Each structure stands twice: as C-alpha cells, then as structure tokens.
Coordinates of C-alpha atoms in Angstrom, one line a residue:
X1 CA 0.0 0.0 0.0
X2 CA 1.3 3.5 -0.9
X3 CA 2.1 5.6 2.1
X4 CA 4.2 8.7 2.7
X5 CA 6.9 6.6 4.4
X6 CA 7.1 4.4 1.3
X7 CA 7.7 7.2 -1.2
X8 CA 11.4 7.9 -1.5
X9 CA 13.1 11.1 -2.3
X10 CA 15.0 12.0 -5.5
X11 CA 14.6 13.5 -8.9
X12 CA 16.1 13.4 -12.4
X13 CA 16.0 15.7 -15.4
X14 CA 16.0 14.1 -18.9
X15 CA 17.2 15.7 -22.0
X16 CA 13.7 16.5 -23.3
X17 CA 12.7 18.3 -20.1
X18 CA 16.0 20.2 -20.0
X19 CA 15.4 21.4 -23.6
X20 CA 12.0 22.7 -22.6
X21 CA 13.4 24.4 -19.5
X22 CA 15.9 26.2 -21.7
X23 CA 13.3 27.4 -24.1
X24 CA 9.7 27.8 -23.0
X25 CA 9.1 26.2 -19.6
X26 CA 8.9 28.4 -16.6
X27 CA 9.2 26.6 -13.2
X28 CA 8.1 28.1 -9.9
X29 CA 7.2 26.8 -6.4
X30 CA 3.7 25.8 -5.8
X31 CA 1.6 27.6 -3.3
X32 CA 2.6 26.0 0.0
X33 CA 0.2 23.6 1.6
X34 CA -0.3 22.9 5.3
X35 CA 1.5 20.0 6.9
X36 CA 5.0 18.6 6.7
X37 CA 5.2 17.7 3.1
X38 CA 7.5 19.9 1.0
X39 CA 5.8 21.9 -1.8
X40 CA 5.6 20.7 -5.4
X41 CA 6.5 22.8 -8.4
X42 CA 4.6 24.4 -11.2
X43 CA 5.9 24.5 -14.8
X44 CA 4.2 26.8 -17.3
X45 CA 4.4 27.5 -21.0
X46 CA 2.1 28.8 -23.7
X47 CA 1.5 27.5 -27.2
X48 CA -1.0 28.7 -29.8
X49 CA -2.8 31.0 -27.5
X50 CA -3.3 28.3 -24.8
X51 CA -1.6 28.2 -21.4
X52 CA -0.3 25.0 -19.9
X53 CA 0.4 24.6 -16.1
X54 CA 1.9 21.4 -14.9
X55 CA 1.9 20.7 -11.2
X56 CA 4.6 18.2 -10.2
X57 CA 4.3 16.8 -6.7
X58 CA 7.4 16.5 -4.4
X59 CA 9.8 13.6 -4.9
X60 CA 8.5 11.8 -1.8
X61 CA 5.2 11.3 -3.8
X62 CA 7.1 10.1 -6.9
X63 CA 6.6 13.4 -8.8
X64 CA 3.1 12.6 -9.8
X65 CA 1.5 15.3 -12.0
X66 CA -1.7 17.3 -12.5
X67 CA -2.1 19.4 -15.6
X68 CA -4.2 22.6 -16.1
X69 CA -4.9 23.7 -19.7
X70 CA -5.9 27.4 -19.6
X71 CA -8.2 28.6 -22.4
X72 CA -9.6 32.1 -22.7
X73 CA -12.5 31.6 -20.4
X74 CA -12.2 28.1 -18.8
X75 CA -9.8 25.4 -17.7
X76 CA -9.3 21.7 -18.5
X77 CA -7.9 19.8 -15.5
X78 CA -6.2 16.4 -15.9
X79 CA -5.8 14.3 -12.7
X80 CA -5.8 15.2 -9.0
X81 CA -2.6 13.8 -7.6
X82 CA -2.6 11.4 -4.6
X83 CA -2.2 13.1 -1.2
X84 CA -4.4 15.8 0.3
X85 CA -1.5 18.3 0.6
X86 CA -0.6 18.0 -3.1
X87 CA -4.3 18.2 -4.1
X88 CA -4.6 21.4 -2.0
X89 CA -1.7 22.8 -4.1
X90 CA -3.6 21.9 -7.3
X91 CA -6.7 23.6 -5.9
X92 CA -4.6 26.7 -5.2
X93 CA -3.2 26.7 -8.8
X94 CA -6.7 26.5 -10.2
X95 CA -7.8 29.4 -8.1
X96 CA -4.8 31.5 -9.1
X97 CA -6.0 31.5 -12.7
X98 CA -9.3 33.1 -11.8
X99 CA -11.1 30.9 -14.3
X100 CA -13.6 28.0 -13.8
X101 CA -12.9 24.4 -14.5
X102 CA -15.0 23.6 -17.6
X103 CA -13.8 20.0 -17.8
X104 CA -11.9 17.8 -15.4
X105 CA -10.8 14.3 -16.2
X106 CA -9.1 11.3 -14.6
X107 CA -6.6 9.6 -16.9
X108 CA -6.5 6.1 -15.5
X109 CA -7.3 3.8 -12.6
X110 CA -4.2 4.1 -10.4
X111 CA -4.9 5.9 -7.1
X112 CA -1.8 8.2 -7.2
X113 CA -3.7 10.1 -9.9
X114 CA -7.2 10.3 -8.3
X115 CA -6.6 10.0 -4.6
X116 CA -6.6 13.7 -4.1
X117 CA -9.8 14.3 -6.0
X118 CA -12.0 14.8 -2.9
X119 CA -9.8 17.7 -1.8
X120 CA -10.5 19.7 -5.0
X121 CA -13.8 21.3 -4.0
X122 CA -16.4 22.2 -6.6
X123 CA -14.9 20.0 -9.3
X124 CA -16.5 16.8 -10.7
X125 CA -14.2 14.6 -12.7
X126 CA -15.3 12.8 -15.9
X127 CA -13.5 9.8 -17.3
X128 CA -14.0 6.7 -19.5
X129 CA -16.6 4.3 -18.1
X130 CA -14.0 1.5 -18.0
X131 CA -11.7 3.7 -15.9
X132 CA -14.4 4.6 -13.5
X133 CA -15.3 1.0 -12.8
X134 CA -11.6 0.0 -12.2
X135 CA -11.3 3.0 -10.0
X136 CA -14.4 2.1 -8.1
X137 CA -13.0 -1.3 -7.4
X138 CA -9.8 0.3 -6.0
X139 CA -11.7 2.8 -3.9
X140 CA -14.1 0.2 -2.5
X141 CA -11.1 -1.8 -1.4
X142 CA -10.9 0.6 1.5
X143 CA -7.2 1.8 1.2
X144 CA -7.7 5.1 -0.6
X145 CA -11.1 6.6 0.3
X146 CA -14.1 7.1 -1.8
X147 CA -13.8 9.9 -4.4
X148 CA -17.5 10.6 -4.9
X149 CA -16.7 13.5 -7.3
X150 CA -15.1 11.0 -9.6
X151 CA -17.5 8.1 -9.2
X152 CA -20.5 10.5 -9.7
X153 CA -18.9 12.1 -12.7
X154 CA -19.8 11.8 -16.4
X155 CA -18.5 9.7 -19.2
X156 CA -15.9 10.9 -21.7
X157 CA -16.4 9.9 -25.3
X158 CA -13.2 9.4 -27.3
X159 CA -12.9 11.6 -30.3
X160 CA -12.7 15.3 -31.2
X161 CA -14.4 18.1 -29.3
X162 CA -13.7 21.8 -28.6
X163 CA -13.1 23.9 -25.6
X164 CA -13.4 27.7 -26.1
X165 CA -13.1 27.1 -29.8
X166 CA -9.9 25.1 -29.5
X167 CA -9.9 21.5 -30.8
X168 CA -9.3 18.8 -28.1
X169 CA -9.1 15.1 -28.8
X170 CA -9.6 12.4 -26.2
X171 CA -8.0 9.0 -27.0
X172 CA -8.5 5.7 -25.3
X173 CA -5.5 3.4 -25.1
X174 CA -5.9 -0.1 -23.7
X175 CA -3.6 -2.6 -21.8
X176 CA -0.4 -0.6 -21.4
X177 CA 0.8 0.9 -18.1
X178 CA -2.8 0.6 -16.9
X179 CA -5.8 -1.4 -18.2
X180 CA -7.1 1.9 -19.7
X181 CA -5.5 5.2 -20.4
X182 CA -7.3 8.5 -21.4
X183 CA -4.9 10.7 -23.4
X184 CA -5.7 14.3 -24.2
X185 CA -4.3 15.8 -27.4
X186 CA -4.5 19.5 -28.5
X187 CA -3.5 19.2 -32.2
X188 CA -3.2 22.9 -33.0
X189 CA -0.8 23.4 -30.0
X190 CA 0.8 20.0 -30.7
X191 CA 0.6 19.0 -27.1
X192 CA -0.4 15.6 -25.8
X193 CA -1.2 14.8 -22.1
X194 CA -0.1 11.2 -22.1
X195 CA 0.1 10.7 -18.3
X196 CA 1.5 7.2 -17.4
X197 CA 2.2 6.1 -20.9
X198 CA 5.5 8.0 -20.4
X199 CA 7.4 8.7 -17.2
X200 CA 10.2 11.3 -17.2
X201 CA 13.2 10.6 -15.1
X202 CA 11.2 8.4 -12.7
X203 CA 11.2 4.6 -12.6
X204 CA 8.2 3.2 -14.4
X205 CA 5.5 1.0 -12.9
X206 CA 5.6 -2.6 -14.2
X207 CA 2.5 -2.1 -16.5
X208 CA -0.2 -4.6 -17.4
X209 CA 1.1 -5.5 -20.9
X210 CA 4.6 -4.2 -21.7
X211 CA 4.6 -5.6 -25.3
X212 CA 1.4 -3.7 -26.2
X213 CA 2.8 -0.6 -24.3
X214 CA 5.8 -0.5 -26.5
X215 CA 3.6 -0.9 -29.6
X216 CA 1.5 2.0 -28.5
X217 CA 4.4 4.2 -28.0
X218 CA 5.9 3.3 -31.4
X219 CA 2.6 4.3 -33.0
X220 CA 2.6 7.6 -31.1
X221 CA 6.2 8.2 -32.1
X222 CA 5.0 8.3 -35.7
X223 CA 2.0 10.5 -35.0
X224 CA 2.5 14.1 -36.2
X225 CA -0.2 15.5 -33.9
X226 CA 2.1 16.5 -31.0
X227 CA 5.6 17.7 -30.2
X228 CA 5.3 18.4 -26.5
X229 CA 4.4 15.7 -23.9
X230 CA 2.8 16.2 -20.5
X231 CA 3.5 13.1 -18.5
X232 CA 2.2 11.4 -15.5
X233 CA 5.4 11.5 -13.4
X234 CA 8.0 14.2 -13.9
X235 CA 8.4 17.4 -15.9
X236 CA 6.9 18.2 -19.3
X237 CA 9.1 17.0 -22.1
X238 CA 9.4 16.5 -25.9
X239 CA 8.3 13.7 -28.2
X240 CA 11.9 12.4 -28.1
X241 CA 11.0 11.0 -24.7
X242 CA 8.9 8.4 -26.5
X243 CA 12.1 6.7 -27.7
X244 CA 13.5 6.9 -24.1
X245 CA 10.3 5.3 -22.8
X246 CA 10.4 2.5 -25.4
X247 CA 14.0 1.7 -24.5
X248 CA 13.2 1.7 -20.8
X249 CA 10.2 -0.6 -21.1
X250 CA 12.3 -3.0 -23.1
X251 CA 14.9 -3.1 -20.2
X252 CA 12.1 -3.4 -17.7
X253 CA 10.5 -6.3 -19.6
X254 CA 13.8 -8.1 -20.0
X255 CA 14.6 -7.7 -16.3
X256 CA 11.2 -9.0 -15.3
X257 CA 11.4 -11.9 -17.7
X258 CA 14.9 -13.1 -17.1
X259 CA 15.9 -12.0 -13.6
X260 CA 15.8 -14.7 -10.9
X261 CA 14.0 -12.6 -8.3
X262 CA 12.3 -9.3 -8.0
X263 CA 15.3 -7.9 -6.2
X264 CA 17.5 -9.0 -9.1
X265 CA 15.2 -7.3 -11.6
X266 CA 15.2 -4.1 -9.5
X267 CA 19.1 -4.2 -9.4
X268 CA 19.2 -4.5 -13.2
X269 CA 16.9 -1.5 -13.8
X270 CA 18.7 0.7 -11.3
X271 CA 22.0 -0.2 -12.9
X272 CA 20.7 0.7 -16.4
X273 CA 19.1 4.0 -15.1
X274 CA 21.2 5.3 -12.3
X275 CA 19.9 8.8 -12.5
X276 CA 16.2 7.9 -12.1
X277 CA 14.3 8.3 -8.9
X278 CA 11.1 7.0 -7.4
X279 CA 12.3 3.7 -5.8
X280 CA 8.8 3.1 -4.5
X281 CA 7.6 2.3 -8.0
X282 CA 10.3 -0.3 -8.4
X283 CA 9.0 -2.0 -5.3
X284 CA 5.8 -2.7 -7.3
X285 CA 7.7 -5.3 -9.3
X286 CA 7.3 -7.8 -6.5
X287 CA 3.5 -7.4 -6.7
X288 CA 3.6 -8.1 -10.5
X289 CA 6.0 -11.0 -10.2
X290 CA 4.5 -14.3 -11.5
X291 CA 7.3 -16.8 -10.9

C-alpha cells in the first residue's frame, strides 16, 4: 500500500525536459500547503494561445502530476494527484487562474492520480466508463477513500471536441501501463497529455502489458499530432521522450522476464538507469512477479 513513508526522495532531469526548460518552460514553487510535506513545483508554458500549467508533486510522492490547460474563459484539469496536501496545491493553482474548470478528467485507474480528487472542491471529474469501474474497485477496497466527485462524474467519449473554440481530442489506449489510459491531445498546439504512458526521469510502474505498451508508444512516435508531452510523473518534455520510454520498457521487460528474483530485476533496472528516482515504483515489481 502506498504511504508517505514508502515514497522515497530523488529526482532526475531528462534531455527533453532540459530542452523545454531552456526554451519555454517556466518553473516556480507551488503555493505552500499545510503539513510537513515539501511543496511541489509548477511549470508553465504557452502554445498557440493556450496556457499550460503542470503541477509536479514533491519527490516523496514520486513526482506525480496534475495538468491545467488554460483557455480564454475556462480550464481543463487532468488528474488530481494522490495526497491531500498536493491536491490542495492543485486547488490553489486552479484558483490562481481566476477561471472556472470547464472540464476535469481522470486519466486512468491508479490511485496516485485520483486519490486527491475529494480535496478539489467544486470539481467533478469525468472519465472513461472503464476507468471509473476500475477506480471504483480500487476505492471500495478501502485503502484510498471514496472519491465521490469521480464516481459520480460523467463519461468521456473518445474523439474530437472543442473547448473555447480550441480542438481537443480524447483518445482511449488499452492494456499498457494501466488497463485503460485516457490521453488528451491538443493538435493545434501539438501538445499531448499522455500521463503514465510516459514517465520522465522516474522509474516506471511494471505495467499490465509491456509488449502492447511498446507498440502503442511506437505508434505515437510516428504521429504528427504532437511535439510536447505532458507526462504522469516528472516534468513536461518533448516527443523524443517516446524513444526513451520505449527503451526503458524493453529493459524493464527483459529484467522481469529473465531475472531470478524481483530484487535482481530491480538491481538490473537501477544499474541501467542510475539517474532515475522513485524507488517506491520499483517495489511494485514484486507485486507483479508471477514466478
């Protein structure tokens, strides 16, 4: 079970994120929350008349993200982070824009992305029906609380829509890092909010189907609809991170297939990616171990 004590410190900056920092990305400290958790950071940039605000939680919560897309008159919110203090910082970031949330979504079933939802007052989260049912099963297990503002939310239909006259596409990817992943693409801005299909400088979770995960990322690599990626763990980055993710998942799959024990698999991954952080996510390998 995820707890504050289990989430280890550390961070890394990949080449794609460093490139964005040198060009358009503006980092700042999040508005401090109450409690003993250090603040997260906010990273902002604008493309095609649309503002993007990425909240990255502190390293002790494996740098999980929430994204706010700012249109002329409303916001699109993607994910709620996990802990109450980090969700409070997301709420403060929303309030700082002075604009209402026109649409809020949850990207997938894993609780580090929806556990903070009840702390974001006045916002109801929509998602794919399949994600909601998987989330309901997690929530009713009793470990993470019941996010009624997610379970009572509406359904997202994959396909093109508009927000404030800006085209927005919702895509449904199956059997990758999670059973279902809701990806948001803004084709005019060439930005894709891919969440846990890509981690940036953080150890990846084991995933439910790594072969299909790689295939999905290879298809996305050839898709001209986006150049900038907003990810589920770590800083915004560029489409080149897709190649990094593909290579990482191959190493992960090889380790989990051929290592003698979970500890051996973890050692192999840490040796291959010594600059990565988020050791807690490596501990999940034991839960996925089938031998």
